[in-house]
C-alpha cells in the first residue's frame, strides 16, 4: 500500500510542476468557474432561456477541452516513460506492477481533477459573496459529472498508453478517439437518421453510450430539467427513464467505462514486455 | 545464483537471444562483452524480469523474476546504459528508492560523497537537469547503497571522467565480495582487476566464457 501512495504522490508532484498543468488549470478551471457562476448567479437575472445559450456554450467547450487535455497529458505517462527508459530504471526497484500502474492512475486522476474542484469552490465562494443562494444539488451533480467524465477518459488514456509501444503512436490514437467521439459518431448517426435506416430509439441509445454525449445531455439537464433545448430527443430519454435514474446512469456509466479500460490496460501492461 | 536455461528472446524476426544457457554464482564478477547489438542488454533485462522469453527460463535463487518480481528485485542493484530523464528531484528520487527498496538515504549520500558528487547542493534539482556524469554518479551511489547480492551495470562509465572511473572501480572493489557482479563493458583493461570471468556475446549467443 505504501508503494501505491508513493507512486501516486510522486506522480502528482511531478505533474503539478509541469507546464501543461498550469495551462490546464487556468484554461479549464476558469471555464468551469465561469460556467458555474454564470449558471448559478445569472439564471435569476436572465431566466433560463436567456442563459441557455451561454451555458450550452460552456458545456460544449468543456466537452471539447476536458477529454483532449486528459488524453494528451495522460496517454504518454506509461508509454513515454517506456520510450525514454524511465521505466527501465524505476521498475528495477521492488515495486509490484500493480502498485506502479494504479499508483500512476490515482496520481493522474488527482492531478486532472484538482483544478476542476478548485474551480467549483471558487465559483461557490464567488456566488456566496454575490449573495445568491447556492444550489448544492447542482453543485454536487456537476462535480460528479465532471468526475466521471474525467475517469472515462483517464481510463481510456491509460489503456492506450499500455497497448502501444511508442508515445507518438499513443498520441495519434488519442487524437483519433477524441475526434471520433466528438464528431464522427454524431455525423454518422445524423446521416443514418436522415436515411431513416435505423430506429430513432436505437440511434439515441448509440449516441448516449458515448460518454461525451451523455455528459452533454446530463449537464444540460441540470439547468433545463425538461431538456427543452434538446427537442424530441428529450422525449425518448425522459420517457424511458426517470430524470433521477438518468442522472445516476450518467455518473455511473462513464466511471465504469473508465475503470473497465484502465483494468484492461493493466492486464495488458502486465502481460507485455515492460521495456 | 542466476540460472539461465535455453533462453530465447525474439523481437519480431530479430533473434536477440538465441538459446542462451549460463549460470552465475556467488563471487562471480563478470565482464560481459560483445559488439553493439550482441544481446547484452537483452540478457540483463531478462534477468530483471522485463522480458517475457519466447522459450527457456531465467531463475534467480530459484525464483522467476517476472512472477516473483518483488523478492527478486530486492536483491538486485542495477545501473542502466543511459541515465533516464527522470523528472523527479533528487530528494524525491531518493524518497522513491528509500521507501520502495528500503535503502538508507544517508548511505546514498555517503556513496555520493565517495563519488565526489555533492547531492546536498542539488536536492531540489530535477534529476534530468544534472549533467550526464552527475546522473551516472548518483545512480552508481544508489546501486551501492542498496545492499544487494546481485549488482548489474550496463556500460555505466560512458559519461564518467577518468578520476570518477577510478573512484567507481575502487568502491566496487570494496563491495563485490560474496556477490554476483555483471558488468557490461567495452574496455576490458579497465575492469581487469575487478573481474574473474569474461563472457563474449555475438548475435545473441555466448561465444566464449572464461574464468580466471
Ligand atoms: N525492445 C526491442 N525491440 C526490438 N528490438 C530490440 C529491442 N531490444 C533489443 N532489440 C534488438 O536486439 C538486438 C540486441 O540488442 P541489445 O541487447 O540491446 O544489444 P547490446 O546491449 O549488446 O548492444 C539488437 O539487434 C536490437 O536491435
Ligand atoms: Mg546495450
Coordinates of C-alpha atoms and ligand atoms in Angstrom, one line a residue:
Chain A
X1 CA 0.0 0.0 0.0
X2 CA 2.7 2.4 0.9
X3 CA 4.2 2.0 -2.5
X4 CA 0.9 2.8 -4.2
X5 CA 0.7 6.1 -2.3
X6 CA 4.3 6.8 -3.0
X7 CA 3.9 6.4 -6.8
X8 CA 0.7 8.4 -6.7
X9 CA 2.2 11.1 -4.6
X10 CA 5.4 11.4 -6.7
X11 CA 3.4 11.4 -10.0
X12 CA 1.1 14.1 -8.6
X13 CA 4.1 16.3 -7.5
X14 CA 5.7 15.8 -10.9
X15 CA 2.6 16.8 -12.8
X16 CA 1.9 19.8 -10.7
X17 CA 5.3 21.2 -11.6
X18 CA 4.8 20.6 -15.3
X19 CA 3.8 23.5 -17.6
X20 CA 0.8 21.7 -19.1
X21 CA -0.7 21.5 -15.7
X22 CA -0.6 25.3 -15.3
X23 CA -2.2 25.8 -18.7
X24 CA -4.8 23.2 -18.0
X25 CA -5.6 24.6 -14.6
X26 CA -6.0 28.2 -15.9
X27 CA -8.0 27.3 -19.0
X28 CA -10.1 24.6 -17.7
X29 CA -10.5 25.8 -14.1
X30 CA -11.5 29.2 -15.4
X31 CA -14.1 27.8 -17.8
X32 CA -15.8 25.7 -15.2
X33 CA -15.8 28.5 -12.7
X34 CA -17.4 30.8 -15.4
X35 CA -19.9 28.1 -16.3
X36 CA -21.0 27.6 -12.7
X37 CA -21.0 31.2 -11.8
X38 CA -23.0 32.2 -14.8
X39 CA -25.4 29.3 -14.4
X40 CA -26.0 30.0 -10.8
X41 CA -25.9 33.7 -10.4
X42 CA -27.2 34.9 -13.7
X43 CA -30.1 32.4 -14.0
X44 CA -32.2 34.5 -11.7
X45 CA -31.5 37.6 -13.8
X46 CA -31.8 36.2 -17.3
X47 CA -34.1 33.3 -16.7
X48 CA -33.3 30.0 -18.3
X49 CA -33.9 30.9 -22.0
X50 CA -31.6 33.9 -21.8
X51 CA -28.9 31.8 -20.1
X52 CA -29.3 28.7 -22.1
X53 CA -27.0 29.7 -25.0
X54 CA -24.3 30.7 -22.6
X55 CA -24.5 27.5 -20.6
X56 CA -24.6 25.4 -23.7
X57 CA -21.5 27.1 -24.9
X58 CA -19.7 26.4 -21.7
X59 CA -20.8 22.8 -21.7
X60 CA -19.7 22.5 -25.3
X61 CA -16.3 23.9 -24.5
X62 CA -15.9 21.5 -21.5
X63 CA -16.7 18.6 -23.7
X64 CA -14.1 19.6 -26.3
X65 CA -11.3 20.5 -23.9
X66 CA -11.5 18.2 -20.9
X67 CA -11.2 14.9 -22.8
X68 CA -8.4 16.1 -25.1
X69 CA -6.4 17.6 -22.2
X70 CA -6.7 14.4 -20.2
X71 CA -5.9 12.2 -23.2
X72 CA -2.8 14.1 -24.4
X73 CA -1.3 14.6 -20.9
X74 CA -2.0 11.0 -19.7
X75 CA -1.6 8.9 -22.8
X76 CA 2.1 9.4 -22.7
X77 CA 2.5 8.6 -19.0
X78 CA 3.4 5.0 -19.3
X79 CA 4.3 4.9 -23.0
X80 CA 6.5 8.0 -22.6
X81 CA 8.3 6.5 -19.6
X82 CA 8.9 3.4 -21.6
X83 CA 10.2 5.3 -24.6
X84 CA 12.8 7.3 -22.7
X85 CA 13.9 4.4 -20.5
X86 CA 12.5 5.8 -17.3
X87 CA 10.5 2.6 -16.7
X88 CA 13.7 0.5 -17.2
X89 CA 15.2 2.2 -14.2
X90 CA 12.2 2.9 -12.0
X91 CA 10.9 -0.7 -12.3
X92 CA 14.3 -2.1 -11.2
X93 CA 13.2 -1.5 -7.7
X94 CA 11.0 -3.9 -5.8
X95 CA 7.6 -2.4 -6.6
X96 CA 4.8 -4.5 -7.9
X97 CA 3.4 -3.7 -11.3
X98 CA 0.0 -3.4 -9.7
X99 CA 1.2 -0.7 -7.4
X100 CA 3.1 1.1 -10.1
X101 CA 0.2 1.2 -12.6
X102 CA -2.6 2.0 -10.2
X103 CA -0.4 4.5 -8.4
X104 CA 0.1 6.3 -11.7
X105 CA -3.7 6.2 -12.3
X106 CA -4.5 7.6 -8.9
X107 CA -1.9 10.3 -9.2
X108 CA -3.0 11.3 -12.6
X109 CA -6.6 11.3 -11.6
X110 CA -6.0 13.7 -8.7
X111 CA -3.9 15.9 -11.0
X112 CA -6.7 16.2 -13.5
X113 CA -9.4 16.6 -11.0
X114 CA -7.8 19.2 -8.7
X115 CA -8.4 22.2 -11.0
X116 CA -11.9 21.1 -11.6
X117 CA -12.6 21.0 -7.9
X118 CA -10.9 24.3 -7.2
X119 CA -12.9 26.0 -9.9
X120 CA -16.1 24.8 -8.4
X121 CA -15.0 26.0 -5.0
X122 CA -14.1 29.4 -6.4
X123 CA -17.5 29.6 -8.1
X124 CA -19.2 28.8 -4.8
X125 CA -17.3 31.4 -2.9
X126 CA -18.0 34.0 -5.7
X127 CA -21.7 33.0 -5.6
X128 CA -22.0 33.5 -1.9
X129 CA -20.2 36.8 -2.0
X130 CA -22.7 38.0 -4.6
X131 CA -25.3 36.8 -2.2
X132 CA -27.0 34.2 -4.4
X133 CA -28.3 31.0 -2.8
X134 CA -26.0 28.2 -3.6
X135 CA -27.8 25.3 -5.4
X136 CA -25.9 22.5 -3.7
X137 CA -27.7 19.8 -5.7
X138 CA -26.5 21.2 -9.0
X139 CA -23.0 21.7 -7.5
X140 CA -22.7 18.1 -6.5
X141 CA -24.2 16.8 -9.6
X142 CA -22.0 18.8 -11.9
X143 CA -18.9 17.9 -9.9
X144 CA -19.9 14.3 -10.1
X145 CA -20.5 14.5 -13.9
X146 CA -17.0 16.0 -14.3
X147 CA -15.6 13.4 -12.1
X148 CA -17.0 10.6 -14.2
X149 CA -16.2 12.2 -17.5
X150 CA -12.6 12.6 -16.3
X151 CA -12.4 9.0 -15.2
X152 CA -13.7 7.7 -18.5
X153 CA -11.0 9.5 -20.5
X154 CA -8.3 8.7 -17.9
X155 CA -9.1 5.0 -18.2
X156 CA -9.1 5.2 -22.0
X157 CA -5.8 7.1 -21.9
X158 CA -4.1 4.5 -19.6
X159 CA -5.5 1.8 -21.8
X160 CA -3.9 3.3 -24.9
X161 CA -0.7 4.1 -23.0
X162 CA -0.2 0.4 -22.2
X163 CA -1.1 -1.1 -25.5
X164 CA 1.2 0.9 -27.7
X165 CA 5.0 0.8 -27.8
X166 CA 5.8 4.4 -28.6
X167 CA 4.3 7.6 -27.2
X168 CA 4.0 9.1 -30.6
X169 CA 1.6 6.4 -31.7
X170 CA -0.3 6.8 -28.4
X171 CA -0.8 10.5 -29.1
X172 CA -2.1 9.7 -32.6
X173 CA -4.6 7.2 -31.3
X174 CA -5.7 9.6 -28.6
X175 CA -6.4 12.3 -31.1
X176 CA -8.3 9.8 -33.3
X177 CA -10.5 8.7 -30.4
X178 CA -11.2 12.2 -29.4
X179 CA -12.3 13.3 -32.9
X180 CA -14.2 10.1 -33.3
X181 CA -16.3 10.6 -30.1
X182 CA -16.6 14.3 -30.6
X183 CA -17.8 14.4 -34.2
X184 CA -17.8 11.3 -36.3
X185 CA -20.3 9.4 -34.3
X186 CA -22.7 12.3 -34.4
X187 CA -22.2 12.8 -38.1
X188 CA -22.7 9.2 -38.8
X189 CA -25.8 9.0 -36.7
X190 CA -27.3 12.0 -38.2
X191 CA -26.8 10.7 -41.7
X192 CA -28.3 7.3 -40.7
X193 CA -31.2 9.1 -39.2
X194 CA -31.8 11.1 -42.3
X195 CA -31.9 8.0 -44.4
X196 CA -34.2 6.5 -41.8
X197 CA -32.2 3.4 -41.7
X198 CA -32.3 2.9 -38.0
X199 CA -34.9 3.2 -35.4
X200 CA -34.7 6.5 -33.6
X201 CA -34.5 5.0 -30.2
X202 CA -31.6 2.9 -31.2
X203 CA -29.8 5.9 -32.6
X204 CA -30.3 7.8 -29.3
X205 CA -29.0 4.8 -27.4
X206 CA -25.9 4.7 -29.5
X207 CA -25.4 8.4 -29.0
X208 CA -25.8 8.1 -25.3
X209 CA -23.2 5.3 -24.8
X210 CA -20.7 7.9 -25.9
X211 CA -19.5 9.5 -22.6
X212 CA -19.1 12.9 -24.2
X213 CA -22.7 12.9 -25.5
X214 CA -24.0 11.6 -22.2
X215 CA -22.2 14.3 -20.3
X216 CA -23.6 17.0 -22.6
X217 CA -27.2 15.9 -22.1
X218 CA -26.8 15.4 -18.3
X219 CA -25.1 18.7 -17.8
X220 CA -27.8 20.5 -19.8
X221 CA -30.5 18.7 -17.7
X222 CA -29.1 20.3 -14.6
X223 CA -30.3 23.7 -15.7
X224 CA -33.1 22.6 -18.0
X225 CA -34.7 19.5 -16.3
X226 CA -37.2 19.0 -19.1
X227 CA -34.4 19.2 -21.7
X228 CA -36.4 21.6 -23.8
X229 CA -33.3 22.7 -25.8
X230 CA -32.8 19.1 -26.9
X231 CA -36.1 18.9 -28.7
X232 CA -37.6 15.5 -29.5
X233 CA -34.6 13.6 -28.2
X234 CA -35.5 14.6 -24.7
X235 CA -38.8 12.8 -25.1
X236 CA -37.1 9.5 -25.7
X237 CA -34.7 9.8 -22.9
X238 CA -37.1 11.0 -20.2
X239 CA -39.8 8.7 -21.5
X240 CA -37.6 5.6 -21.0
X241 CA -36.4 6.5 -17.5
X242 CA -36.9 9.0 -14.7
X243 CA -34.6 12.0 -14.5
X244 CA -33.0 10.8 -11.3
X245 CA -32.2 7.4 -12.9
X246 CA -30.8 9.2 -16.0
X247 CA -28.5 11.4 -13.8
X248 CA -27.5 8.3 -11.8
X249 CA -26.6 6.5 -15.0
X250 CA -24.7 9.4 -16.5
X251 CA -22.4 9.4 -13.4
X252 CA -22.1 5.6 -13.0
X253 CA -21.6 4.6 -16.7
X254 CA -18.6 6.8 -17.6
X255 CA -17.0 5.9 -14.3
X256 CA -17.5 2.2 -15.0
X257 CA -16.2 2.7 -18.5
X258 CA -13.0 4.3 -17.1
X259 CA -12.4 1.6 -14.6
X260 CA -13.0 -1.0 -17.3
X261 CA -10.5 0.5 -19.7
X262 CA -7.9 1.1 -17.0
X263 CA -8.2 -2.5 -15.9
X264 CA -7.8 -3.9 -19.4
X265 CA -4.8 -1.6 -19.7
X266 CA -3.3 -3.1 -16.6
X267 CA -3.8 -6.6 -17.7
X268 CA -2.0 -5.8 -21.0
X269 CA 0.7 -3.9 -19.1
X270 CA 1.4 -7.0 -17.0
X271 CA 1.4 -9.4 -20.0
X272 CA 3.7 -7.4 -22.2
X273 CA 7.4 -6.8 -22.2
X274 CA 7.9 -3.9 -19.8
X275 CA 10.6 -2.0 -21.7
Chain B
X1 CA 22.7 -17.6 -8.0
X2 CA 21.3 -16.9 -11.5
X3 CA 20.4 -19.8 -13.8
X4 CA 19.7 -19.1 -17.5
X5 CA 18.4 -22.0 -19.4
X6 CA 18.0 -22.2 -23.1
X7 CA 16.8 -18.6 -23.1
X8 CA 15.5 -17.3 -26.5
X9 CA 14.1 -13.8 -27.0
X10 CA 12.9 -12.5 -30.3
X11 CA 11.7 -9.1 -31.3
X12 CA 9.7 -9.7 -34.5
X13 CA 12.0 -11.8 -36.6
X14 CA 15.1 -10.4 -34.9
X15 CA 16.6 -13.0 -32.5
X16 CA 18.2 -11.0 -29.7
X17 CA 19.0 -14.0 -27.5
X18 CA 19.5 -17.4 -29.2
X19 CA 19.1 -20.3 -26.9
X20 CA 21.4 -18.9 -24.2
X21 CA 22.4 -21.0 -21.2
X22 CA 24.6 -19.8 -18.4
X23 CA 24.9 -19.8 -14.6
X24 CA 26.3 -17.1 -12.4
X25 CA 27.3 -17.9 -8.9
X26 CA 28.3 -16.1 -5.8
X27 CA 31.7 -14.4 -6.1
X28 CA 31.4 -14.3 -9.9
X29 CA 32.5 -10.9 -11.2
X30 CA 31.8 -11.0 -14.9
X31 CA 32.8 -8.7 -17.7
X32 CA 30.1 -9.1 -20.3
X33 CA 31.4 -8.1 -23.6
X34 CA 30.5 -8.0 -27.3
X35 CA 29.7 -5.8 -30.2
X36 CA 26.7 -3.4 -30.2
X37 CA 23.5 -5.4 -30.8
X38 CA 25.1 -8.6 -29.5
X39 CA 22.3 -9.1 -26.9
X40 CA 23.9 -7.9 -23.7
X41 CA 21.2 -5.5 -22.7
X42 CA 18.5 -8.0 -23.6
X43 CA 20.2 -10.6 -21.4
X44 CA 20.3 -8.2 -18.5
X45 CA 16.7 -7.1 -19.0
X46 CA 15.7 -10.7 -19.0
X47 CA 17.4 -11.2 -15.6
X48 CA 15.5 -8.2 -14.3
X49 CA 12.2 -9.8 -15.5
X50 CA 11.4 -7.1 -18.1
X51 CA 11.0 -9.5 -21.0
X52 CA 8.8 -12.5 -21.5
X53 CA 11.1 -15.1 -23.1
X54 CA 10.0 -16.8 -26.3
X55 CA 11.4 -20.0 -24.7
X56 CA 13.7 -21.1 -22.0
X57 CA 13.8 -19.6 -18.5
X58 CA 15.6 -17.4 -16.0
X59 CA 15.7 -18.3 -12.3
X60 CA 17.2 -16.1 -9.6
X61 CA 17.8 -18.0 -6.4
X62 CA 15.2 -20.4 -7.8
X63 CA 12.7 -17.6 -8.3
X64 CA 11.1 -16.4 -11.6
X65 CA 11.9 -12.7 -12.0
X66 CA 8.6 -12.0 -13.6
X67 CA 6.3 -13.8 -11.2
X68 CA 8.3 -13.1 -8.0
X69 CA 9.5 -9.7 -9.2
X70 CA 9.5 -8.1 -5.7
X71 CA 11.5 -10.8 -4.0
X72 CA 14.0 -11.0 -6.9
X73 CA 14.4 -7.2 -7.3
X74 CA 15.1 -6.7 -3.5
X75 CA 18.4 -8.4 -4.2
X76 CA 19.4 -6.6 -7.4
X77 CA 21.1 -3.3 -7.9
X78 CA 21.0 -2.0 -11.5
X79 CA 22.5 0.9 -13.4
X80 CA 21.3 1.2 -17.0
X81 CA 23.2 2.0 -20.1
X82 CA 21.8 5.6 -20.3
X83 CA 20.7 7.6 -17.3
X84 CA 16.9 8.1 -17.9
X85 CA 15.4 11.7 -18.0
X86 CA 13.6 11.2 -14.7
X87 CA 11.8 14.4 -13.8
X88 CA 11.7 13.8 -10.1
X89 CA 14.0 15.9 -7.9
X90 CA 17.0 14.2 -6.3
X91 CA 15.2 14.3 -3.0
X92 CA 12.1 12.7 -4.5
X93 CA 14.1 10.1 -6.3
X94 CA 15.8 9.2 -3.0
X95 CA 12.4 9.1 -1.3
X96 CA 11.2 6.7 -4.0
X97 CA 14.2 4.4 -3.5
X98 CA 14.3 4.5 0.2
X99 CA 10.6 3.7 0.6
X100 CA 10.3 1.1 -2.2
X101 CA 13.6 -0.7 -1.7
X102 CA 14.3 0.2 2.0
X103 CA 17.6 1.9 1.1
X104 CA 19.1 4.3 3.7
X105 CA 19.3 7.8 2.3
X106 CA 22.3 8.6 4.4
X107 CA 24.1 5.7 2.7
X108 CA 23.2 7.2 -0.7
X109 CA 24.8 10.4 0.5
X110 CA 27.8 8.6 1.7
X111 CA 28.5 6.9 -1.6
X112 CA 27.7 10.1 -3.5
X113 CA 30.4 11.8 -1.4
X114 CA 32.8 9.0 -2.3
X115 CA 32.0 9.5 -5.9
X116 CA 32.6 13.3 -5.5
X117 CA 29.0 14.2 -6.1
X118 CA 27.6 16.8 -3.8
X119 CA 23.9 15.9 -3.5
X120 CA 23.1 18.2 -0.6
X121 CA 23.5 21.2 -3.0
X122 CA 21.3 19.6 -5.6
X123 CA 18.5 18.1 -3.6
X124 CA 15.7 20.1 -5.2
X125 CA 17.1 19.9 -8.7
X126 CA 15.4 17.7 -11.2
X127 CA 17.4 14.6 -11.9
X128 CA 17.4 15.1 -15.6
X129 CA 18.9 18.6 -15.2
X130 CA 22.1 17.1 -13.7
X131 CA 25.0 16.6 -16.1
X132 CA 25.4 13.2 -17.7
X133 CA 28.3 12.4 -15.4
X134 CA 26.5 13.6 -12.3
X135 CA 23.5 11.4 -13.1
X136 CA 25.7 8.4 -13.6
X137 CA 27.4 9.1 -10.3
X138 CA 24.1 9.3 -8.4
X139 CA 22.9 6.0 -10.0
X140 CA 26.1 4.3 -9.0
X141 CA 25.8 5.7 -5.4
X142 CA 22.3 4.3 -5.3
X143 CA 23.3 1.0 -6.6
X144 CA 26.0 0.7 -3.9
X145 CA 23.7 1.9 -1.1
X146 CA 21.1 -0.7 -2.0
X147 CA 22.8 -3.7 -0.4
X148 CA 22.1 -6.3 -3.0
X149 CA 23.6 -9.7 -3.7
X150 CA 23.5 -9.1 -7.4
X151 CA 24.9 -5.9 -9.0
X152 CA 24.3 -5.3 -12.7
X153 CA 26.0 -2.5 -14.6
X154 CA 25.1 -1.9 -18.2
X155 CA 28.0 0.2 -19.6
X156 CA 27.9 2.6 -16.6
X157 CA 31.1 4.5 -17.2
X158 CA 30.4 6.2 -20.5
X159 CA 29.9 9.6 -19.1
X160 CA 32.5 9.4 -16.3
X161 CA 35.8 11.2 -16.4
X162 CA 38.9 9.1 -15.6
X163 CA 39.0 10.3 -12.0
X164 CA 35.4 9.3 -11.4
X165 CA 36.0 5.9 -13.0
X166 CA 38.9 5.2 -10.6
X167 CA 36.6 6.2 -7.7
X168 CA 34.0 3.9 -9.0
X169 CA 36.3 0.9 -9.5
X170 CA 37.7 1.4 -6.1
X171 CA 34.3 1.4 -4.5
X172 CA 33.2 -1.6 -6.5
X173 CA 36.3 -3.5 -5.4
X174 CA 35.4 -2.9 -1.8
X175 CA 31.8 -4.0 -2.4
X176 CA 32.0 -7.0 -4.7
X177 CA 32.7 -9.7 -2.1
X178 CA 30.1 -12.5 -1.8
X179 CA 28.2 -11.1 -4.7
X180 CA 27.4 -11.6 -8.3
X181 CA 28.7 -8.7 -10.4
X182 CA 27.6 -8.3 -14.0
X183 CA 29.5 -5.6 -15.8
X184 CA 28.8 -4.8 -19.4
X185 CA 31.9 -3.0 -20.8
X186 CA 33.8 -2.4 -24.0
X187 CA 37.0 -1.7 -22.1
X188 CA 38.3 -4.9 -20.5
X189 CA 41.7 -3.4 -19.4
X190 CA 39.8 -1.1 -17.1
X191 CA 38.0 -3.8 -15.2
X192 CA 40.7 -6.4 -15.3
X193 CA 41.3 -6.1 -11.6
X194 CA 37.6 -6.3 -10.8
X195 CA 36.5 -9.3 -12.7
X196 CA 37.3 -13.0 -12.6
X197 CA 35.2 -14.1 -15.5
X198 CA 34.8 -12.9 -19.0
X199 CA 31.9 -13.6 -21.4
X200 CA 31.7 -12.6 -25.0
X201 CA 28.4 -12.4 -26.8
X202 CA 27.8 -12.2 -30.5
X203 CA 24.5 -12.3 -32.4
X204 CA 22.5 -13.4 -29.4
X205 CA 24.8 -16.2 -28.4
X206 CA 27.5 -16.6 -25.8
X207 CA 30.6 -17.3 -27.9
X208 CA 33.2 -17.5 -25.1
X209 CA 33.1 -17.9 -21.3
X210 CA 36.4 -17.9 -19.5
X211 CA 37.1 -17.8 -15.8
X212 CA 40.4 -16.8 -14.4
Ligands
LIG1 N1 12.8 -3.6 -27.4 C1 13.4 -4.1 -28.6 N2 12.6 -4.1 -29.7 C2 13.2 -4.5 -30.8 N3 14.4 -5.0 -31.0 C3 15.2 -4.9 -29.9 C4 14.7 -4.5 -28.6 N4 15.7 -4.5 -27.7 C5 16.8 -5.0 -28.4 N5 16.5 -5.2 -29.7 C6 17.4 -5.8 -30.7 O1 18.1 -6.9 -30.2 C7 19.4 -6.9 -30.5 C8 20.3 -6.9 -29.3 O2 20.2 -5.7 -28.6 P1 20.9 -5.4 -27.2 O3 20.6 -6.5 -26.3 O4 20.4 -4.0 -26.8 O5 22.4 -5.3 -27.6 P2 23.6 -4.8 -26.8 O6 23.2 -4.3 -25.5 O7 24.5 -6.0 -26.8 O8 24.2 -3.7 -27.7 C9 19.7 -5.7 -31.4 O9 19.6 -6.1 -32.7 C10 18.5 -4.8 -31.1 O10 18.2 -4.1 -32.2
LIG2 MG1 23.3 -2.5 -24.6

